[in-house]
Amino acid sequence: MEKFITLTSTVVPLPIENVDTDQIIPARFLKATDKLGFGNNLFADWRYNKDGSTKSDFVLNNTLYKGEILVAGKNFGSGSSREHAAWAIAGYGFKVVVSSFFADIFSNNALNNGVLTVVVTPDFLSEIFTNVNADPKTSLTVDLLNQSITNNKTGRLEKFEINPYKKECLLNGLDDIDYLLSKKAQIEQYEKAR
Amino acid sequence: MKTLFDKIWDAHVVSSVENGPTQLYIDRHFCHEVTSPQAFNGLRERGLKVFRPEKTTMTADHNTPTIDQDQPVKDPVSRHQLDTFAKNATDFNMPLYYPLGHQKNGVVHIIGPENGFTQPGMTIVCGDSHTSTHGAFGAIAFGIGTSEVEMVLATQCVLQTRPKTMQITFNGKLGKGVTAKDLALYMISKLTTGGATGYFVEYAGEAIRNMSMEERMTVCNLSIEMGARGGMIAPDETTFSYVKGREFAPKGEDWEKQLAYWKTLKTDEGATFDKEFVFEASDIQPMITYGTNPGMGMGITDSIPNLDDVDEAGRISFINSLKYMGLEPGKKLEGKEIDYVFLGSCTNGRIEDFRVFANYVKGKKKADHVTAWLVPGSWMVEKQIKEEGLFDILTEAGFSLRQPGCSACLAMNDDKVPAGKYAVSTSNRNFEGRQGPGARTILAGPLVAAAAAITGKITDPRN
Ligand code: SF4
């Protein structure tokens, strides 16, 4: 897994609530047996017409908005446990998703793929939307070490929560499997003791 | 003093990461073709074996046709995924592999309980969010991502942050014509789709106690639709008699020993939850959804909310949602013409759902313009439908049966509702495009689905 320490980037705004995993990556794209190529189908039904042409009114097709940070409305990632949603977000090139609320499994999956989910207050979120709307060049800085996110337009800074273990993993690019494999002896002991 | 959740969780802790998650031992892992290939590839890349192959049950269900299952699967991409699943089962020596056509094949959350894999007191995971279904037996069951599937295959453990606990109580009795699905849709409409995020729910109260195992599974299944990590119900005589005698259930002395333990699995008097809700079962009427998430539900005789009833931040989503559904604020849905009916999925594809449906349509005729997909959750359900004479009732009324699988629940196969068409569906998600691009899903229980199939309209089954 890639390390994550700090990132400053312009953002892609998606001010919609309850964006579910079926919108992030529709089920018909789940037939793959590897993790590659999902970025092309991120938000497929909002992004493309039936004939494959792009829908001009969707934000990913608007050249004004670019960046490695996706900012989305409340309750992002609800629905299925498909990790394909996280692969699509990462595959498209997002390194951070900012929202005021995330669905559990999505957050877990994102973190397991080196994508940081940052929870901000509803007020901070709506201010980002306002600023980005007025000036698409508005950038955010996400600093994992200090657990802070800054709206560089206004200078407003907020602290965010992250589990200390997960933070270590991201900072060092380690994943959970490495950790669990190191515990094999203990697992066998647990099995015997039952 | 511990809650049911605490008792099972604590019994499965292998270690705790300092300032971090718990390493939890997993008793049963269910696995299907869509969320597992990358996990098996991960094992290959790391040169690992499956640690405890006998603790993983594999079934092909998500990406499978519901007709001509004895023929090669037509779509080459789907076929490749199924072939990969088979290859993984062989390469990693997995003893419990149920491919298409196998008599134990079916939707993963249906075959688990049916075959006795699902038991009280267990920790159960699957790369599928509706794993919460198995909580109906008094188990900690939750959905995981593919990285976690890899962890379970490699170590029989996952790392999990301990969720908070919630208790939801339903006092009193459900009215006539009101099903477990209606109870769940009612609850989600009250709590919203994020209302239980971060929590593990225990259901309690008279209305829950009175339920059969099938009904309890429907309720626990839908826990995830309000964001809960999972849902559970303390095991009781209903649970024990369901489990007893099933193929993979404990036998003889082992049964007695387990049973004695299972009887201790209940929340202690005086134990507290982080959050509690209480509902009256008699307040619940048959439910339908009008929007594009399961929290957008209402009683079948109610009207869609007006824009003023929705809080400001949610209005864009509300308007988009109704636009997608082709519906207007403030309107009633009763009497609205529909095009498709889907009976099936891990929510309502069990034998009892077919009994309810068949009982309603008995002696009536399906509306001509309605396309009805009746998809048993497993071959075992299909067999029971035939043995109990339900098949004849359904045929008489103009219905036919398809072959088991997830089918139109997520429409990965050919069972797609065409764009713009309305489907009354007993599945669990009405997200945009869930049942096919442009498909308009109205979630409901098996009884409302039966009534819609007969009249061709949204109809209150109590009339
Ligand atoms: S029936 Fe639907 S919800 Fe259930 S496991 Fe299959 S796809 Fe998932």
XYZ file of C-alpha atoms and ligand atoms in Angstrom:
665
model
C 0.000 0.000 0.000
C 1.155 3.545 -0.746
C 2.013 5.831 2.160
C -0.159 8.827 2.917
C 1.257 11.765 4.849
C -0.085 15.056 3.567
C -1.859 16.312 0.457
C -2.816 19.694 -0.962
C -5.171 19.608 -3.914
C -8.116 21.251 -5.622
C -11.315 19.288 -5.233
C -14.166 17.668 -7.101
C -17.454 18.661 -5.416
C -20.411 16.265 -5.256
C -22.995 17.980 -3.041
C -25.383 15.017 -3.033
C -26.410 13.099 0.088
C -26.604 9.326 0.493
C -24.399 8.540 -2.500
C -24.624 4.751 -2.427
C -22.198 2.108 -3.668
C -24.464 1.275 -6.609
C -23.882 4.831 -7.876
C -20.155 4.721 -7.145
C -19.817 1.541 -9.164
C -22.925 -0.123 -10.647
C -23.221 -3.896 -10.171
C -22.784 -4.739 -13.821
C -19.132 -3.682 -13.538
C -18.431 -6.147 -10.745
C -17.645 -9.042 -13.046
C -13.904 -8.469 -13.076
C -11.510 -10.796 -11.307
C -8.776 -8.216 -10.704
C -8.690 -4.723 -9.171
C -7.784 -2.775 -12.288
C -9.797 -0.463 -14.490
C -12.614 0.395 -12.061
C -11.734 4.096 -12.206
C -13.129 4.293 -15.732
C -16.534 3.253 -14.456
C -16.636 5.375 -11.324
C -20.146 6.929 -11.158
C -20.778 5.325 -14.562
C -24.527 5.989 -14.744
C -24.146 9.643 -13.810
C -21.126 10.094 -16.017
C -22.025 8.407 -19.309
C -25.054 8.257 -21.590
C -26.340 4.905 -22.778
C -24.271 5.171 -25.985
C -21.086 5.753 -23.963
C -20.867 9.505 -24.630
C -20.255 11.681 -21.588
C -23.002 13.603 -19.762
C -21.889 17.215 -19.745
C -23.815 18.088 -16.589
C -21.918 15.666 -14.336
C -19.054 17.079 -12.337
C -16.432 14.520 -13.428
C -17.032 15.702 -16.998
C -16.622 19.354 -16.103
C -13.049 20.450 -16.789
C -13.373 23.249 -14.230
C -13.136 20.725 -11.403
C -10.075 18.580 -10.965
C -8.088 17.203 -8.081
C -7.250 14.273 -5.859
C -9.881 15.118 -3.254
C -13.550 14.232 -3.633
C -15.919 16.239 -1.446
C -19.343 14.644 -1.060
C -22.623 15.150 0.802
C -23.657 13.369 3.995
C -23.686 9.554 4.286
C -21.301 8.745 1.467
C -20.837 5.090 0.503
C -23.945 3.522 1.985
C -25.143 0.225 0.616
C -23.128 -2.789 -0.342
C -19.798 -4.008 0.984
C -18.263 -4.079 -2.484
C -14.638 -3.007 -2.205
C -14.919 -2.259 -5.933
C -16.313 1.117 -4.817
C -13.018 1.918 -3.091
C -11.037 0.558 -6.051
C -13.035 2.829 -8.368
C -12.373 5.895 -6.191
C -8.673 5.051 -5.906
C -8.455 4.008 -9.551
C -9.835 7.332 -10.699
C -7.066 9.053 -8.778
C -8.743 10.242 -5.585
C -6.580 9.977 -2.478
C -9.022 11.579 -0.048
C -12.804 11.670 0.294
C -14.271 14.396 2.494
C -17.826 14.255 3.849
C -19.749 14.962 7.032
C -20.661 11.267 7.414
C -19.539 7.963 5.902
C -21.040 4.503 5.814
C -18.951 2.094 7.926
C -17.958 -0.546 5.432
C -17.032 2.010 2.787
C -14.690 3.795 5.190
C -13.033 0.528 6.115
C -12.594 -0.483 2.502
C -11.221 2.925 1.522
C -8.639 2.878 4.316
C -7.625 -0.664 3.340
C -6.817 0.753 -0.098
C -4.891 3.791 1.048
C -7.756 6.231 0.478
C -8.262 8.491 3.478
C -11.835 9.327 4.494
C -12.027 12.635 6.362
C -15.107 13.472 8.427
C -15.753 17.216 8.779
C -18.589 19.166 10.397
C -21.674 19.904 8.235
C -20.779 23.582 8.409
C -17.199 23.077 7.221
C -18.554 20.889 4.416
C -21.104 23.383 3.178
C -18.462 26.116 3.252
C -16.230 24.043 0.964
C -19.137 23.630 -1.447
C -19.793 27.372 -1.415
C -16.137 28.264 -1.944
C -15.561 25.725 -4.692
C -18.726 26.868 -6.422
C -17.474 30.468 -6.432
C -13.883 29.525 -7.234
C -13.049 26.068 -8.613
C -9.386 26.689 -7.785
C -10.166 26.455 -4.066
C -7.842 23.890 -2.535
C -7.763 21.830 0.649
C -4.791 20.593 2.614
C -5.103 17.298 4.429
C -2.397 16.637 6.989
C -2.621 13.123 8.399
C 0.176 13.478 10.934
C -1.594 16.405 12.615
C -5.049 15.099 11.740
C -6.105 18.411 10.264
C -7.867 19.619 7.162
C -7.574 23.217 5.946
C -9.757 25.099 3.511
C -7.029 27.186 1.846
C -9.562 29.695 0.559
C -10.610 30.803 4.001
C -7.775 29.424 6.083
C -10.295 27.609 8.234
C -8.841 24.492 9.827
C -10.582 21.523 11.388
C -9.199 18.551 13.249
C -10.442 15.123 12.200
C -10.574 11.756 13.963
C -8.832 8.632 12.813
C -8.124 5.421 14.646
C -4.448 5.599 15.775
C -3.736 2.130 14.404
C -5.180 2.999 10.993
C -3.216 6.224 11.024
C 0.039 4.313 11.575
C -0.872 1.932 8.764
C -1.469 4.778 6.312
C 1.594 6.764 7.345
C 3.772 3.679 6.842
C 1.933 2.074 3.945
C 1.257 -1.153 5.905
C -1.874 -3.248 5.715
C -3.903 -5.404 8.113
C -2.930 -8.701 6.559
C 0.722 -8.161 7.445
C -0.340 -7.576 11.018
C -2.612 -10.631 11.217
C -0.029 -12.922 9.670
C 2.367 -11.952 12.417
C -0.179 -13.299 14.945
C -0.412 -16.870 13.620
C 0.859 -18.509 16.792
C -1.682 -16.662 18.878
C -4.497 -17.694 16.555
C -3.567 -21.355 16.907
C -3.399 -20.962 20.651
C -6.866 -19.407 20.662
C -8.245 -22.327 18.647
C -6.774 -24.856 21.098
C -8.090 -23.067 24.148
C -11.748 -23.086 23.021
C -23.751 -7.529 33.177
C -23.317 -7.946 29.453
C -25.383 -7.581 26.340
C -25.772 -10.496 23.940
C -23.375 -8.710 21.605
C -20.718 -8.313 24.330
C -20.873 -12.000 25.251
C -20.236 -13.210 21.720
C -17.668 -10.533 20.879
C -15.645 -11.139 24.048
C -15.573 -14.874 23.376
C -13.905 -14.276 20.009
C -11.140 -11.825 20.862
C -7.736 -13.224 19.949
C -5.833 -10.029 20.703
C -6.310 -6.290 20.781
C -4.154 -3.810 18.940
C -3.028 -1.045 21.263
C -5.185 2.014 20.542
C -6.643 0.105 17.669
C -9.058 -2.550 16.519
C -9.700 -6.006 17.926
C -8.443 -9.147 16.285
C -11.597 -11.205 16.068
C -11.740 -14.946 15.369
C -14.284 -15.923 12.708
C -16.271 -19.164 13.053
C -17.931 -19.206 9.654
C -16.980 -17.470 6.428
C -19.361 -17.390 3.460
C -17.906 -16.652 0.080
C -19.344 -15.899 -3.373
C -17.950 -15.334 -6.841
C -18.112 -11.525 -7.037
C -16.175 -10.280 -4.004
C -13.645 -13.120 -3.661
C -11.461 -13.423 -6.810
C -9.153 -10.553 -5.846
C -8.793 -12.050 -2.355
C -7.664 -15.427 -3.691
C -5.288 -13.597 -6.039
C -3.900 -11.773 -3.028
C -3.132 -15.138 -1.394
C -1.358 -16.273 -4.542
C 0.730 -13.110 -4.659
C 1.798 -13.609 -1.072
C 2.308 -17.343 -1.507
C -0.272 -18.218 1.176
C -2.647 -21.131 1.667
C -6.171 -20.914 3.035
C -5.684 -21.325 6.786
C -8.923 -23.184 7.664
C -10.635 -24.283 4.426
C -13.435 -26.150 6.256
C -14.647 -22.875 7.806
C -15.458 -21.286 4.452
C -18.661 -22.090 2.529
C -18.611 -21.140 -1.160
C -21.681 -20.652 -3.357
C -22.162 -19.015 -6.765
C -25.197 -16.739 -6.620
C -24.695 -13.057 -7.536
C -23.681 -13.283 -11.159
C -25.662 -16.319 -12.283
C -28.558 -16.787 -14.700
C -31.958 -17.865 -13.365
C -32.861 -19.908 -16.429
C -31.041 -22.767 -18.174
C -28.515 -23.190 -15.394
C -27.553 -26.557 -16.852
C -26.248 -24.781 -19.990
C -22.928 -22.917 -20.157
C -23.367 -19.301 -18.979
C -23.777 -17.115 -22.085
C -22.091 -13.885 -20.996
C -18.339 -14.570 -21.368
C -17.327 -12.134 -18.609
C -19.741 -13.710 -16.116
C -18.629 -17.161 -17.176
C -15.011 -16.217 -16.593
C -15.869 -15.034 -13.079
C -17.648 -18.327 -12.317
C -14.768 -20.337 -13.776
C -12.342 -18.353 -11.644
C -14.461 -19.160 -8.578
C -14.310 -22.867 -9.449
C -10.573 -22.695 -10.028
C -10.031 -21.002 -6.684
C -12.067 -23.717 -4.946
C -9.878 -26.398 -6.558
C -6.520 -24.650 -6.216
C -7.054 -23.933 -2.538
C -8.703 -27.291 -1.683
C -11.959 -25.819 -0.460
C -14.245 -28.672 0.684
C -17.540 -26.696 0.825
C -17.977 -25.466 -2.727
C -21.477 -25.326 -4.215
C -21.457 -24.344 -7.886
C -24.467 -23.659 -10.089
C -26.879 -26.575 -10.151
C -25.574 -28.143 -6.917
C -28.455 -29.074 -4.618
C -26.962 -26.886 -1.868
C -26.495 -23.922 -4.218
C -28.464 -20.725 -3.709
C -28.191 -17.217 -2.320
C -25.443 -17.256 0.260
C -27.582 -15.940 3.146
C -30.267 -18.504 2.435
C -28.160 -21.632 2.137
C -26.171 -20.825 5.286
C -29.057 -21.186 7.731
C -30.783 -23.915 5.694
C -27.831 -26.247 5.917
C -27.069 -25.537 9.547
C -23.839 -23.608 8.896
C -25.341 -20.664 10.759
C -25.556 -21.242 14.517
C -26.074 -19.189 17.667
C -23.021 -17.665 19.310
C -20.933 -17.636 16.150
C -18.988 -14.889 14.460
C -19.907 -14.923 10.782
C -18.602 -12.838 7.882
C -19.042 -12.647 4.128
C -18.024 -10.198 1.437
C -21.601 -9.019 1.284
C -23.357 -6.438 3.402
C -26.486 -8.540 4.003
C -24.469 -10.969 6.079
C -26.405 -9.289 8.890
C -29.146 -11.850 8.057
C -27.398 -14.532 10.120
C -27.715 -12.396 13.242
C -31.268 -13.749 13.484
C -29.747 -16.816 15.149
C -28.037 -14.831 17.884
C -24.729 -14.518 16.050
C -22.428 -11.602 15.321
C -22.641 -11.474 11.544
C -21.457 -8.651 9.329
C -20.357 -7.803 5.811
C -16.712 -7.239 4.922
C -14.719 -5.962 1.949
C -12.475 -8.032 -0.269
C -9.273 -7.121 1.615
C -10.943 -8.553 4.692
C -12.021 -11.663 2.780
C -8.326 -12.152 2.101
C -7.573 -11.724 5.819
C -10.136 -14.363 6.784
C -8.895 -16.811 4.185
C -5.300 -16.272 5.330
C -5.789 -16.176 9.105
C -9.465 -16.897 10.007
C -9.431 -13.456 11.677
C -10.371 -9.867 10.901
C -9.463 -6.602 12.579
C -12.553 -4.758 13.728
C -13.250 -1.710 15.788
C -15.791 -2.575 18.451
C -19.100 -1.005 17.399
C -21.494 0.686 19.786
C -24.632 -1.198 20.756
C -28.247 -0.311 20.091
C -31.445 -1.986 21.162
C -34.630 -1.669 19.141
C -37.764 -2.963 20.809
C -41.089 -3.677 19.135
C -43.866 -3.926 21.669
C -47.159 -5.641 21.003
C -48.349 -7.565 17.988
C -48.220 -6.866 14.261
C -51.580 -6.276 12.629
C -53.166 -8.617 10.115
C -51.527 -8.373 6.698
C -48.381 -6.782 8.127
C -45.149 -8.741 7.580
C -41.605 -8.681 8.984
C -40.543 -6.755 5.881
C -43.067 -4.032 6.686
C -41.729 -3.820 10.220
C -38.187 -3.397 8.893
C -39.117 -0.807 6.244
C -41.037 1.100 8.903
C -38.029 1.106 11.193
C -35.661 2.272 8.436
C -38.058 5.057 7.455
C -37.954 6.252 11.080
C -34.201 5.896 11.621
C -33.044 6.830 8.048
C -30.347 5.047 6.058
C -27.551 6.337 8.291
C -29.428 6.184 11.588
C -27.659 3.133 12.964
C -24.218 3.673 11.427
C -21.525 2.663 13.910
C -23.917 0.471 15.910
C -24.673 -3.190 16.255
C -28.390 -3.658 16.834
C -30.189 -6.143 19.043
C -33.906 -6.525 18.294
C -36.250 -7.286 21.148
C -39.871 -7.190 22.197
C -43.012 -9.237 21.758
C -43.374 -8.686 18.002
C -39.837 -9.997 17.436
C -40.254 -12.944 19.835
C -43.401 -14.012 17.993
C -41.583 -14.207 14.675
C -40.502 -17.378 12.885
C -36.814 -17.749 11.968
C -37.598 -16.708 8.393
C -39.188 -13.471 9.590
C -36.324 -12.775 11.986
C -33.886 -13.228 9.120
C -35.797 -10.668 7.067
C -35.534 -8.115 9.883
C -31.825 -8.732 10.567
C -31.112 -8.741 6.836
C -32.321 -5.155 6.527
C -30.252 -3.858 9.486
C -27.565 -2.734 7.059
C -30.065 -0.491 5.248
C -30.030 1.864 8.220
C -26.253 1.706 8.319
C -25.950 -0.765 11.208
C -22.906 -3.003 11.290
C -25.307 -5.848 11.943
C -28.472 -6.909 13.726
C -29.129 -9.772 16.092
C -31.862 -11.525 18.039
C -31.261 -13.622 21.145
C -31.728 -17.334 20.387
C -34.731 -19.120 21.906
C -36.756 -22.301 21.358
C -37.757 -21.066 17.877
C -34.056 -20.823 17.004
C -33.049 -24.145 18.519
C -35.787 -26.122 16.828
C -34.912 -24.519 13.478
C -31.228 -25.451 13.792
C -31.747 -28.957 15.174
C -31.220 -31.755 12.687
C -29.795 -29.586 9.886
C -26.846 -31.129 8.099
C -24.026 -29.065 9.600
C -25.647 -28.512 13.003
C -24.060 -30.184 16.038
C -25.278 -33.717 16.766
C -25.671 -35.970 19.813
C -23.584 -35.042 22.814
C -22.136 -32.096 20.995
C -25.663 -30.766 20.456
C -26.456 -30.975 24.159
C -23.262 -29.174 25.035
C -23.837 -26.401 22.504
C -27.470 -26.054 23.455
C -26.553 -25.483 27.081
C -24.196 -22.707 25.957
C -26.687 -21.186 23.520
C -29.222 -20.865 26.312
C -26.885 -18.436 28.072
C -26.837 -16.150 25.037
C -29.077 -13.306 26.038
C -28.628 -9.783 27.276
C -28.334 -9.781 31.091
C -30.970 -8.003 33.088
C -29.693 -4.466 33.705
C -27.090 -4.447 30.906
C -27.143 -1.161 29.004
C -27.008 -0.173 25.369
C -25.452 2.967 23.897
C -28.773 3.812 22.293
C -32.325 2.507 22.540
C -35.479 2.864 20.454
C -38.951 1.570 21.193
C -41.723 1.149 18.623
C -45.300 -0.121 18.838
C -45.937 -2.955 16.390
C -49.568 -1.924 16.062
C -48.527 1.405 14.492
C -47.146 -0.409 11.458
C -49.092 -0.877 8.240
C -47.980 -2.524 4.992
C -45.092 -0.429 3.658
C -43.776 0.699 0.277
C -40.882 2.925 -0.737
C -41.263 5.912 -3.047
C -37.644 7.075 -3.427
C -34.179 5.792 -4.169
C -32.989 4.681 -0.758
C -34.659 2.239 1.644
C -35.251 4.999 4.185
C -37.693 6.665 1.798
C -40.599 4.470 2.825
C -44.209 5.072 3.859
C -47.384 3.252 4.768
C -49.169 1.983 1.678
C -52.075 4.394 2.175
C -49.836 7.416 2.924
C -48.699 10.224 0.628
C -45.157 11.043 -0.474
C -43.754 13.893 1.685
C -43.854 17.468 0.425
C -40.655 19.401 -0.222
C -41.267 21.446 2.946
C -41.147 18.267 5.026
C -37.562 17.586 3.927
C -34.642 19.354 5.649
C -32.766 21.776 3.472
C -29.474 19.920 2.985
C -31.394 16.909 1.732
C -33.602 18.649 -0.802
C -31.394 18.244 -3.882
C -31.217 14.505 -3.229
C -34.981 14.333 -2.567
C -35.846 16.129 -5.810
C -33.376 14.037 -7.851
C -34.770 10.939 -6.293
C -38.414 11.674 -7.147
C -37.402 12.772 -10.638
C -35.670 9.440 -11.142
C -38.779 7.631 -9.879
C -41.123 9.721 -12.034
C -43.138 10.612 -8.936
C -44.361 13.849 -7.388
C -44.229 15.150 -3.819
C -47.454 14.977 -1.834
C -49.048 12.272 -3.992
C -50.385 8.861 -2.996
C -49.044 5.725 -4.633
C -51.975 3.437 -3.925
C -53.626 2.511 -7.216
C -50.559 3.340 -9.296
C -49.981 0.948 -12.158
C -46.802 -1.145 -12.022
C -44.974 -3.301 -14.596
C -42.829 -5.845 -12.774
C -42.984 -7.888 -9.582
C -39.920 -9.554 -8.080
C -40.292 -12.113 -5.305
C -36.901 -13.305 -4.126
C -33.475 -12.239 -2.735
C -31.896 -12.884 0.648
C -34.566 -10.615 2.148
C -37.690 -12.431 0.951
C -36.646 -15.492 -1.031
C -37.273 -18.054 1.704
C -39.982 -20.705 1.829
C -42.201 -18.675 4.111
C -42.237 -15.784 1.634
C -43.433 -18.144 -1.074
C -46.116 -19.461 1.269
C -47.369 -15.939 1.924
C -47.318 -15.057 -1.765
C -49.006 -18.305 -2.864
C -51.630 -18.068 -0.170
C -52.645 -14.625 -1.445
C -52.731 -15.459 -5.167
C -54.527 -18.768 -4.652
C -57.587 -18.894 -6.883
C -56.781 -15.505 -8.455
C -55.059 -14.588 -11.735
C -51.914 -12.582 -12.401
C -52.558 -9.243 -14.125
C -51.767 -9.626 -17.827
C -49.471 -6.649 -18.140
C -47.300 -7.592 -15.153
C -44.043 -9.472 -15.636
C -43.479 -11.503 -12.494
C -40.128 -13.000 -11.541
C -40.488 -15.520 -8.755
C -36.997 -16.605 -7.789
C -36.521 -19.085 -4.930
C -33.498 -18.292 -2.784
C -32.090 -21.804 -3.122
C -32.735 -25.225 -4.587
C -33.880 -26.331 -1.162
C -36.551 -23.620 -1.204
C -37.512 -24.656 -4.726
C -37.892 -28.265 -3.590
C -40.102 -27.231 -0.682
C -42.265 -25.079 -2.974
C -42.958 -28.170 -5.043
C -43.413 -30.529 -2.102
C -45.865 -28.244 -0.347
C -48.031 -27.850 -3.442
C -47.282 -24.134 -3.754
C -45.958 -24.654 -7.256
C -49.382 -25.799 -8.467
C -51.124 -22.844 -6.837
C -48.693 -20.427 -8.470
C -48.962 -22.057 -11.888
C -52.751 -22.049 -11.652
C -52.624 -18.290 -10.995
C -50.433 -17.693 -14.043
C -46.981 -17.558 -12.443
C -43.838 -19.521 -13.177
C -40.686 -20.128 -11.146
C -37.147 -19.222 -12.103
C -33.981 -20.914 -10.854
C -32.237 -19.798 -7.634
C -29.878 -16.837 -7.407
C -29.705 -13.146 -6.510
C -31.376 -12.296 -9.811
C -33.127 -8.918 -10.049
C -31.974 -7.944 -6.558
C -28.841 -6.523 -8.148
C -29.418 -7.342 -11.804
C -25.894 -8.507 -12.586
C -27.409 -11.182 -14.800
C -30.104 -10.750 -17.476
C -32.928 -10.177 -14.961
C -32.999 -6.413 -15.469
C -36.050 -4.213 -15.174
C -36.147 -1.954 -18.277
C -35.553 1.790 -17.900
C -38.587 3.721 -16.714
C -40.565 0.629 -15.665
C -41.928 0.242 -12.141
C -41.042 -2.883 -10.183
C -42.582 -3.885 -6.882
C -39.672 -5.743 -5.410
C -39.242 -7.805 -2.243
C -35.485 -7.179 -2.332
C -33.627 -4.699 -0.156
C -32.353 -1.792 -2.243
C -34.162 0.734 -4.387
C -31.000 2.607 -5.373
C -30.907 4.203 -8.816
C -30.138 1.530 -11.370
C -30.002 -1.266 -8.816
C -32.454 -3.418 -10.788
C -31.136 -2.281 -14.165
C -30.208 1.139 -15.605
C -33.215 3.451 -15.240
C -35.316 0.841 -13.400
C -37.756 2.232 -10.802
C -37.918 0.072 -7.706
C -40.685 0.123 -5.114
C -39.619 -2.021 -2.161
C -42.317 -4.005 -0.393
C -43.020 -7.241 1.455
C -44.214 -10.477 -0.153
C -47.862 -9.751 0.552
C -47.869 -6.297 -1.077
C -45.946 -7.854 -3.989
C -48.596 -10.550 -4.357
C -51.410 -8.007 -4.342
C -49.595 -5.899 -6.973
C -49.036 -8.942 -9.169
C -52.758 -9.697 -9.140
C -54.194 -6.208 -9.622
C -51.287 -4.751 -11.597
C -51.373 -1.772 -9.230
C -50.062 -0.744 -5.835
C -52.709 -2.375 -3.681
C -53.278 -2.657 0.053
C -53.306 -6.419 0.657
C -55.593 -5.979 3.673
C -58.550 -5.013 1.472
S -29.955 -11.354 -2.886
Fe -29.301 -9.253 -3.235
S -28.707 -8.432 -1.275
Fe -28.869 -10.655 -1.084
S -26.811 -11.418 -1.356
Fe -27.801 -11.433 -3.367
S -27.347 -9.442 -4.270
Fe -26.856 -9.295 -2.103
